CSV table of C-alpha atoms and ligand atoms in Angstrom, one decimal:
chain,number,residue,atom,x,y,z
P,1,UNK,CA,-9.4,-21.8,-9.3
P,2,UNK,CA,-13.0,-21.9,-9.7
P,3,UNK,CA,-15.3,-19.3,-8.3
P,4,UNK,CA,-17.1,-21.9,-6.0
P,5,UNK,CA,-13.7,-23.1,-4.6
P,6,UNK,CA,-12.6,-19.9,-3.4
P,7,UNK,CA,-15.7,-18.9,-1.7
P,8,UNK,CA,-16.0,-22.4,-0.2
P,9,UNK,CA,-12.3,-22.0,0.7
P,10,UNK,CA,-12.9,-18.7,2.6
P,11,UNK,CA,-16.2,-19.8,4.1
P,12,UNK,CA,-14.9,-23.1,5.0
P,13,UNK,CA,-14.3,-23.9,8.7
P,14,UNK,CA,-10.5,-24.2,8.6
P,15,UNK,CA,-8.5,-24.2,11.5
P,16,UNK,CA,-6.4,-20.8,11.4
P,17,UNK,CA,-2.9,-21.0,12.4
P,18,UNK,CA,-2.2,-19.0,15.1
P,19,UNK,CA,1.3,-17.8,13.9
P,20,UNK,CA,2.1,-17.8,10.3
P,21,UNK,CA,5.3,-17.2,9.5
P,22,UNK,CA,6.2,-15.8,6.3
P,23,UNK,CA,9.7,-15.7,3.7
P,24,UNK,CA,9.1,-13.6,0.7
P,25,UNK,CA,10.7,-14.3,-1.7
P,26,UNK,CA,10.6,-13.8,-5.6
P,27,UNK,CA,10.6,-10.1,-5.9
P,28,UNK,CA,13.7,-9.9,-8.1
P,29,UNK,CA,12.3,-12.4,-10.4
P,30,UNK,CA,9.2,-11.0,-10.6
P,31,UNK,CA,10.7,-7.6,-11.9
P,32,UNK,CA,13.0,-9.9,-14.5
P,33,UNK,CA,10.0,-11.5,-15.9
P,34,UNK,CA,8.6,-8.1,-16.6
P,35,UNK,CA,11.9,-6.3,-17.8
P,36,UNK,CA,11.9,-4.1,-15.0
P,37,UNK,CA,14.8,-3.2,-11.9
P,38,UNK,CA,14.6,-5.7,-9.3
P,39,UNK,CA,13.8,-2.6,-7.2
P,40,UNK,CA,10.8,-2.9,-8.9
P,41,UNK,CA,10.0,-6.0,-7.8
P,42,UNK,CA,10.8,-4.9,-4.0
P,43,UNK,CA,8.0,-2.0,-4.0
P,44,UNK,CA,5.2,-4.2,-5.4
P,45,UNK,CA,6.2,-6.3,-2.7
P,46,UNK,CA,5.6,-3.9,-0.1
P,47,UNK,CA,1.8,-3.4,-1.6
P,48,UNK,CA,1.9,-7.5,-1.2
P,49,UNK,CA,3.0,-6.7,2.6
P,50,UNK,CA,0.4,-4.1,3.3
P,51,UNK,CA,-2.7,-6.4,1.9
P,52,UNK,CA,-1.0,-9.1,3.4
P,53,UNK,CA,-1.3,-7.8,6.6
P,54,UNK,CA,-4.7,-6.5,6.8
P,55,UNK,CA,-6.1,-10.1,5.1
P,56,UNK,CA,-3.8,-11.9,8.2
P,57,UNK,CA,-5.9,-10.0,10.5
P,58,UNK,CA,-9.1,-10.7,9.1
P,59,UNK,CA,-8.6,-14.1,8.6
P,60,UNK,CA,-8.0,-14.0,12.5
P,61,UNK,CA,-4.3,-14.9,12.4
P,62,UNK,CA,-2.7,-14.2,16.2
P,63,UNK,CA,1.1,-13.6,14.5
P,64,UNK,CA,2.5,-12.8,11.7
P,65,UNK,CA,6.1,-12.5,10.8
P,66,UNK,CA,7.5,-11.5,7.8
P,67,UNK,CA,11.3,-11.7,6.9
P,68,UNK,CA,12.0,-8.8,4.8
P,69,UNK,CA,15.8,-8.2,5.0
P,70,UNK,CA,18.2,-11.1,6.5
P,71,UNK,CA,21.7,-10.3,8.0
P,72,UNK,CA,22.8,-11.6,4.7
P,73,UNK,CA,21.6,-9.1,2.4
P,74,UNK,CA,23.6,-6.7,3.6
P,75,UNK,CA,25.8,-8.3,0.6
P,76,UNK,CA,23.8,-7.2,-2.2
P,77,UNK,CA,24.6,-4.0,-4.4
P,78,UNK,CA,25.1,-0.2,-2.5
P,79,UNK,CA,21.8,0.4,-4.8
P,80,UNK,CA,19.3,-2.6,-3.8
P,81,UNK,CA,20.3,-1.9,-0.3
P,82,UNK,CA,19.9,1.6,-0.3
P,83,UNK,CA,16.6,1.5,-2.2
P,84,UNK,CA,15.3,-1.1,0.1
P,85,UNK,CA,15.8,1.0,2.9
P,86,UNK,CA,14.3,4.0,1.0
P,87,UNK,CA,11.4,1.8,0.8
P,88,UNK,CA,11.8,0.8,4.4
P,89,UNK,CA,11.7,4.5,6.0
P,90,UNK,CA,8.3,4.8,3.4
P,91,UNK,CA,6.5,1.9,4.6
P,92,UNK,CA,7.5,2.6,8.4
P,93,UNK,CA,5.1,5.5,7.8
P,94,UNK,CA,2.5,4.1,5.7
P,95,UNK,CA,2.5,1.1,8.1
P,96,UNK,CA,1.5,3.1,11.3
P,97,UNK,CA,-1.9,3.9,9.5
P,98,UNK,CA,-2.8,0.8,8.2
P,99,UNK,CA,-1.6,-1.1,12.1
P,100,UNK,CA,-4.0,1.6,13.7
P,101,UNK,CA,-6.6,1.2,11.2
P,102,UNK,CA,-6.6,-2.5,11.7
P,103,UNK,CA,-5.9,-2.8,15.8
P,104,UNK,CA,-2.6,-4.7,14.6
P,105,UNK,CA,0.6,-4.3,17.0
P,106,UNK,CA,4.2,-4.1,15.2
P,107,UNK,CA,7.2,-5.2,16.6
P,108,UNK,CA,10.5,-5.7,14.8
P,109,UNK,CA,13.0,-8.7,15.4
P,110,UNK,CA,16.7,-8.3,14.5
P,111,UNK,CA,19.4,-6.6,15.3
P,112,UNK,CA,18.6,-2.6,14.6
P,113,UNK,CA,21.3,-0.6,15.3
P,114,UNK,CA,22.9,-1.0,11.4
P,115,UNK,CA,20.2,0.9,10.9
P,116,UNK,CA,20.2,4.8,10.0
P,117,UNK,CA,19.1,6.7,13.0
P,118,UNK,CA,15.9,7.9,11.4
P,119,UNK,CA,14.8,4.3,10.7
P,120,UNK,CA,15.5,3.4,14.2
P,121,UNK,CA,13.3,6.4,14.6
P,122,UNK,CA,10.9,5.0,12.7
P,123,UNK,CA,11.1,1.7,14.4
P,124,UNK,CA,10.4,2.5,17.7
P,125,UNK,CA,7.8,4.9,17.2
P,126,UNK,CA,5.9,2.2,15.4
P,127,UNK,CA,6.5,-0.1,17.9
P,128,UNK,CA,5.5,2.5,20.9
P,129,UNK,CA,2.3,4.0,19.1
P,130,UNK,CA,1.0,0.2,18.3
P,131,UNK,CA,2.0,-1.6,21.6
P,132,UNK,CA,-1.7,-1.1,23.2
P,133,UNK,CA,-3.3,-2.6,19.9
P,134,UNK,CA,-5.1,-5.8,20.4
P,135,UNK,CA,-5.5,-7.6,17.3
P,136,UNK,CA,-2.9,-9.2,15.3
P,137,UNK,CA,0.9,-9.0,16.3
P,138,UNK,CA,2.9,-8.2,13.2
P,139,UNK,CA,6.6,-9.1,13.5
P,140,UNK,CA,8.7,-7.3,11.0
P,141,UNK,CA,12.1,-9.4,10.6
P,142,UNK,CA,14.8,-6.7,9.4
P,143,UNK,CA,18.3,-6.9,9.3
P,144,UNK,CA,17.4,-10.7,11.0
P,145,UNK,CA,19.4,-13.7,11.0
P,146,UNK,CA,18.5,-17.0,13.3
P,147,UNK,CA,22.0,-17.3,14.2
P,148,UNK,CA,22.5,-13.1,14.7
P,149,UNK,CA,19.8,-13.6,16.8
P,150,UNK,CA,21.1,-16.2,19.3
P,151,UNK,CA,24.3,-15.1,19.0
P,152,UNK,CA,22.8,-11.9,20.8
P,153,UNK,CA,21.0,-14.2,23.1
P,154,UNK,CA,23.9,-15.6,24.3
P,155,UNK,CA,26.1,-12.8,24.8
P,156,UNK,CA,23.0,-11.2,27.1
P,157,UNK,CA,23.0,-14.4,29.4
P,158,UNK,CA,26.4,-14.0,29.6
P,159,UNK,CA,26.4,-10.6,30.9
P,160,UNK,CA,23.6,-11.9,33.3
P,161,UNK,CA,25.6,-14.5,34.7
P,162,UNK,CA,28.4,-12.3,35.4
P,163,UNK,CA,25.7,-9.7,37.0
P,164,UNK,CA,24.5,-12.6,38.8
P,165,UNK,CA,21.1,-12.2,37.4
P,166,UNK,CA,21.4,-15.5,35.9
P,167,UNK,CA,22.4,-19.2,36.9
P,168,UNK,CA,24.0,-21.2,34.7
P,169,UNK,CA,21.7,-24.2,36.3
P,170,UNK,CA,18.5,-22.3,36.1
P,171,UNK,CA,18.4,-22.2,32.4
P,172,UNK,CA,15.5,-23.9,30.5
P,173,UNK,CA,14.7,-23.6,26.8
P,174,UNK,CA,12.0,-21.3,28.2
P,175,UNK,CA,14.7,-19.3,29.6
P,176,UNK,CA,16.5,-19.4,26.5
P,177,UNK,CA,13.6,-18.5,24.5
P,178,UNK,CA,13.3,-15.3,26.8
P,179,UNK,CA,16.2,-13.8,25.5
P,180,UNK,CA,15.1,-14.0,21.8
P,181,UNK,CA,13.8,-11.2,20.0
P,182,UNK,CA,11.0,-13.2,19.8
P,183,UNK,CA,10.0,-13.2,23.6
P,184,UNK,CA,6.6,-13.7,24.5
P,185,UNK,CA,5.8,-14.9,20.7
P,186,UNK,CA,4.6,-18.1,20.3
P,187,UNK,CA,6.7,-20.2,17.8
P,188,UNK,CA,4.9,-19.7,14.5
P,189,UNK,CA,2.9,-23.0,13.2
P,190,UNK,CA,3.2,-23.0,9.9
P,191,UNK,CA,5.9,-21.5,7.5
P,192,UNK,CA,5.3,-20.0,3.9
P,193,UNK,CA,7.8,-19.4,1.8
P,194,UNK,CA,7.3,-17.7,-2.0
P,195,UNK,CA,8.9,-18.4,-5.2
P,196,UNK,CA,10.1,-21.8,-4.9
P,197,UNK,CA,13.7,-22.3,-2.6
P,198,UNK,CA,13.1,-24.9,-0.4
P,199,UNK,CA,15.4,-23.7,2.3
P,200,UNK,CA,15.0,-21.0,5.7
P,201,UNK,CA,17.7,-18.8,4.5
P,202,UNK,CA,18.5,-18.4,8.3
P,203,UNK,CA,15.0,-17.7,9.4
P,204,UNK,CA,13.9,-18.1,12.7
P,205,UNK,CA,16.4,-21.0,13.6
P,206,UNK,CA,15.2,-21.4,16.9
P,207,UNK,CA,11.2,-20.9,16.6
P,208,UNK,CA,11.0,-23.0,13.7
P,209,UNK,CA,11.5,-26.5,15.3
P,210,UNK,CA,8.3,-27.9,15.2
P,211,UNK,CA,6.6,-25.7,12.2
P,212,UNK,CA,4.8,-27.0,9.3
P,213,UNK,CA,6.5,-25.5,5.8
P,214,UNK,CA,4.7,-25.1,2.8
P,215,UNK,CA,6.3,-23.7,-0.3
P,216,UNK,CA,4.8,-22.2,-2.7
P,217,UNK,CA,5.9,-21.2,-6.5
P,218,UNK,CA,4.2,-17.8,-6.3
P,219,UNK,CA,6.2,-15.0,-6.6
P,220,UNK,CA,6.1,-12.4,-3.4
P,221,UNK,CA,4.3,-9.7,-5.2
P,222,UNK,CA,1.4,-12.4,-6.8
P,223,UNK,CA,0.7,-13.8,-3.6
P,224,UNK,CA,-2.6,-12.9,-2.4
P,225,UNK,CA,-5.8,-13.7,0.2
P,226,UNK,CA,-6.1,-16.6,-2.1
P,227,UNK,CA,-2.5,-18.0,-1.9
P,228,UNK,CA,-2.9,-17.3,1.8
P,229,UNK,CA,-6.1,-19.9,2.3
P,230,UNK,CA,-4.5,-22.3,-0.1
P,231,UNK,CA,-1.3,-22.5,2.1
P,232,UNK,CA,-3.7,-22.6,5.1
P,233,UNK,CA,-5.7,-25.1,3.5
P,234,UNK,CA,-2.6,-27.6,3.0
P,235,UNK,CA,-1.9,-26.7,6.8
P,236,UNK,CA,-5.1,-27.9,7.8
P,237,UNK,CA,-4.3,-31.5,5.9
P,238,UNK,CA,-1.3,-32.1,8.2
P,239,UNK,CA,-0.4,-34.2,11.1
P,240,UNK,CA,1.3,-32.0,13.8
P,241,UNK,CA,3.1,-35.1,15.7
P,242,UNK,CA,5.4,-33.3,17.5
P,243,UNK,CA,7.5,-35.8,17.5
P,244,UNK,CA,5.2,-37.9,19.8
P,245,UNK,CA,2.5,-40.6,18.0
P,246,UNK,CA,-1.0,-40.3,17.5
H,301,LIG,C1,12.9,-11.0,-1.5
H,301,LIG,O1,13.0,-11.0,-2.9
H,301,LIG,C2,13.2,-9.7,-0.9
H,301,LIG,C3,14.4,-9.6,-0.2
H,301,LIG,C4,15.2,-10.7,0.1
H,301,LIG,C5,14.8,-8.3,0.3
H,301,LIG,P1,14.4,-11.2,-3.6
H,301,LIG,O2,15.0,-9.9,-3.8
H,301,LIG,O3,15.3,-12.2,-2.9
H,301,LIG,O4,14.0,-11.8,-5.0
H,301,LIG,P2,14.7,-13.0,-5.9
H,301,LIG,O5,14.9,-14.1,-5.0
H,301,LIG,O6,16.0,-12.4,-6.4
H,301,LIG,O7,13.8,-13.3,-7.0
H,302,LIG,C1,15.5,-14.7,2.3
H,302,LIG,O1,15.5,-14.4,0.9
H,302,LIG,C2,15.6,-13.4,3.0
H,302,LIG,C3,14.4,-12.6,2.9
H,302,LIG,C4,13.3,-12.9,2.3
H,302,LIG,C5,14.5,-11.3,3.6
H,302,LIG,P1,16.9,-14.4,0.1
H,302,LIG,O2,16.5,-14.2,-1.3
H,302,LIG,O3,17.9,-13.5,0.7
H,302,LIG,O4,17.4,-15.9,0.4
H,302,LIG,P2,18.4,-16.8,-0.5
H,302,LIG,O5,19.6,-16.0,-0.8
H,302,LIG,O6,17.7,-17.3,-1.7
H,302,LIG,O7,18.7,-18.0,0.4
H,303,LIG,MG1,15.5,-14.2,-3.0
C-alpha cells in the first residue's frame, strides 16, 4: 500500500467498531514458512497480541476479544500445549504492564479451572488489578469454546431454577446472555479472522449472530495497525441490516 493510503486510511473519518472480535490464526504456518517450530510461530504471535492491543485502544475500540486457545486445542501435542501455556503464564505478566500502561481492563472468557493453579493465579490477579481501568475492555478467550460456554450457561440456570432464583418463564435472550461469560459485553460487530479458514472454529456462538466477518490471508504474527484499518475499512463499506430492510 502506498504511503498516501495509509495515512489517509488512519486519518480518515471511519466509523470504529465498538467491539472487534478477533481469531488468530496462522501462527503454525507462519513458523513452517520460515523453517522454524510452530512454537515459534505462537511467541511472535503474542508480540502481534501485545501491539495489537495497544493500537485497539488507540484507535478507540470499546472491546476487544481475542481467541487464543479453544476447548479444542487441548488435542494438539503434550509440547504445543505445554509451551503455549509457558507462553501464557509469561504474557499474564507482561500483559498487566502494558493494560496499566494503556487504561485497558482484562477479562478472560472460558472455562479456567483446566488451568494450572498459578495461571489461575495469574488470571485473576489480572483481572482484579485492571477491573477499575477505563479504556478498552480486552477479553482474553482461553480454554473457550461457544458451545463449553453455554453448556456452562445452562447448567447455572439450572441450578437457579432449582434454588428458585430463576423462572423458567422469566427467561429472555437478555437473561440468557447474562449467564455468558460474556455478561455485560456487548456482542462484538465485526469479526477478523487471520490466515484464511473461513469458519468460527467454535467462537463465540452466541455473540456472533449479527457480526460482520471479514477474513483475511495474513498470517497472525504479520498482522499489524495496517491490517487492522484495512479490515475496519471493509467494515465501514457494509450494510448492517439486522435482518430488517433499509
Ligand atoms: C493460532 O495458530 C494459535 C492457536 C490456535 C493456539 P495455529 O497454531 O492454529 O496456526 P496454524 O493454523 O497451524 O497455522
Ligand atoms: C481457532 O484456531 C482457535 C484459536 C485461534 C485459539 P484453530 O487453528 O484451532 O482452528 P481450526 O482447527 O483451524 O478450526
Ligand atoms: Mg490454526
Amino acid at each position: 500500500m502506498e504511503n498516501t493510503d495509509k495515512n489517509n486510511l488512519e486519518q480518515s473519518d471511519l466509523n470504529i467498531p465498538e467491539h472487534v472480535a478477533l481469531i488468530l490464526d496462522g501462527n503454525g504456518r507462519w513458523a513452517k514458512k520460515r523453517g522454524l517450530p510452530r512454537t515459534a510461530g505462537h511467541k511472535q504471535g503474542c508480540v502481534t497480541v501485545e501491539q495489537t492491543v495497544e493500537d485497539a485502544a488507540r484507535l478507540g475500540i470499546k472491546y476487544l476479544t481475542v481467541y487464543g486457545f479453544s476447548t479444542e486445542n487441548w488435542k494438539r501435542s503434550t509440547e504445543e500445549v505445554g509451551a503455549l501455556m509457558q507462553l501464557f503464564r509469561y504474557y499474564l505478566k507482561r500483559l498487566l504492564k502494558i493494560a496499566k500502561a494503556n487504561n485497558v481492563r482484562v477479562k478472560m472468557i472460558g472455562d479456567r479451572t483446566r488451568f494450572d493453579r498459578d495461571i489461575i493465579q495469574g488470571i485473576d490477579t489480572l483481572e482484579r488489578e485492571t477491573k477499575d481501568n477505563s479504556g478498552m475492555t480486552f477479553v482474553i478467550a482461553v480454554n473457550y469454546g461457544g458451545r463449553d460456554e453455554i453448556t456452562r450457561a445452562v447448567k447455572k440456570m439450572m441450578e437457579d431454577c432449582r434454588e428458585g432464583k430463576l423462572e423458567a418463564d422469566s427467561v429472555t435472550e437478555q437473561v440468557v446472555a447474562s449467564y455468558l461469560d460474556t455478561a455485560g459485553i456487548p456482542d462484538p460487530d465485526l469479526l477478523i479472522r487471520t490466515s484464511g479458514e473461513i469458519r468460527l472454529s467454535n467462537y463465540l456462538l452466541w455473540q456472533l449472530a449479527y457480526s460482520e466477518i471479514i477474513v483475511t490471508d495474513c498470517l497472525w504474527p504479520d498482522f499489524n495497525k495496517e491490517e487492522l484499518l484495512k479490515a475496519i475499512a471493509q467494515y465501514n463499506k457494509r450494510d448492517r441490516r439486522f435482518g430488517g430492510v433499509k
